[in-house]
Amino acid sequence: MTIDAHTHLFPPSQAQARDAIAARDAGFAEIYGDPEAAIADAPALLTALREDGIEAAVAAGFAFADEREVAEQNEYLLAVAAETPRAIVPFATVNPAGAGWEREAERALAQGARGFGELRPGTQGWDPLGEAGRRLAARAGEAGAALIWHSSEPVGHRYPGKEGGLSPAELIEVAKAAPEVTMVGAHLGAGASFYLSIPEVRAAVPNLLFDTAATS
């Protein structure tokens, strides 16, 4: 089976409110504030999968700041995944900096979320190794859910989406802190994948996987 391990879906209501969301969410504006930046819904994703001969896709949420945006996107993701369970694998979004994130995480798990992501703690304002990060990892471990982390290289030019992710060293430390949880470093872990050629690093993070989104 061929699976696209990293896609994003947005409900049409959020696509239509792009400018309003960008005005109040700097993380969203960085990537999607440009009107030319593609915002896909489920029909667009399913069409792309069919055209490219891909059988399924992980559909991850966006790391919104506002819990209302989080809930709106999760409702859409989980609903379309329930309608197309063989094609869309849903990963819910959460914002552990918000007061109601654990309730939203439980709701998402109950409705079929396979994990949480794409997590972007730097733009949401929480510490992946702090209390909220530990609670998220613990709940993911209990549920058998995976975590997808936005990863950003600490060197080189700026580009939309570079801010707010984990560096390679941070990603490895987060994976080491919760060895019972499957972790995915997005975008080859911003280079963390290459550190796994070091035997002791590879041995320390057997739970750390990578996707290749936006690396070509």
PDB file of N, CA and C in Angstrom, residues 37 45 59 61 82 117 143 155 171 178 210 213:
ATOM      1  N   ALA A  37      -1.313  30.351  -1.591  1.00  0.00           N
ATOM      2  CA  ALA A  37      -1.008  29.117  -0.863  1.00  0.00           C
ATOM      3  C   ALA A  37      -2.233  28.208  -0.881  1.00  0.00           C
ATOM      4  N   LEU A  45      -8.189  16.409  -1.817  1.00  0.00           N
ATOM      5  CA  LEU A  45      -7.211  15.389  -1.438  1.00  0.00           C
ATOM      6  C   LEU A  45      -7.529  14.058  -2.095  1.00  0.00           C
ATOM      7  N   ALA A  59      -4.015  12.663   7.191  1.00  0.00           N
ATOM      8  CA  ALA A  59      -4.504  14.046   7.126  1.00  0.00           C
ATOM      9  C   ALA A  59      -4.340  14.657   8.509  1.00  0.00           C
ATOM     10  N   GLY A  61      -3.949  17.947  11.288  1.00  0.00           N
ATOM     11  CA  GLY A  61      -4.491  19.261  11.559  1.00  0.00           C
ATOM     12  C   GLY A  61      -3.408  20.325  11.518  1.00  0.00           C
ATOM     13  N   ALA A  82     -14.234   9.463   8.780  1.00  0.00           N
ATOM     14  CA  ALA A  82     -15.243   8.440   9.045  1.00  0.00           C
ATOM     15  C   ALA A  82     -15.970   8.035   7.771  1.00  0.00           C
ATOM     16  N   GLY A 117      -1.322  16.032  15.612  1.00  0.00           N
ATOM     17  CA  GLY A 117      -0.335  16.727  14.805  1.00  0.00           C
ATOM     18  C   GLY A 117      -1.016  17.503  13.696  1.00  0.00           C
ATOM     19  N   ALA A 143      -3.317   5.836  24.699  1.00  0.00           N
ATOM     20  CA  ALA A 143      -4.266   5.583  23.610  1.00  0.00           C
ATOM     21  C   ALA A 143      -3.635   4.863  22.424  1.00  0.00           C
ATOM     22  N   VAL A 155      19.342  26.498  10.816  1.00  0.00           N
ATOM     23  CA  VAL A 155      20.242  27.289   9.975  1.00  0.00           C
ATOM     24  C   VAL A 155      19.579  27.521   8.624  1.00  0.00           C
ATOM     25  N   LEU A 171      13.919  17.559  18.774  1.00  0.00           N
ATOM     26  CA  LEU A 171      13.093  16.419  18.391  1.00  0.00           C
ATOM     27  C   LEU A 171      13.611  15.134  19.026  1.00  0.00           C
ATOM     28  N   ALA A 178       9.738  10.209  25.909  1.00  0.00           N
ATOM     29  CA  ALA A 178       8.520   9.389  25.901  1.00  0.00           C
ATOM     30  C   ALA A 178       8.729   8.198  24.973  1.00  0.00           C
ATOM     31  N   PHE A 210      10.123   9.309  10.549  1.00  0.00           N
ATOM     32  CA  PHE A 210      10.194  10.562   9.801  1.00  0.00           C
ATOM     33  C   PHE A 210       9.292  10.502   8.581  1.00  0.00           C
ATOM     34  N   ALA A 213       7.762  15.071   3.836  1.00  0.00           N
ATOM     35  CA  ALA A 213       6.988  16.195   3.312  1.00  0.00           C
ATOM     36  C   ALA A 213       7.877  17.409   3.084  1.00  0.00           C
TER      37      ALA A 213
END
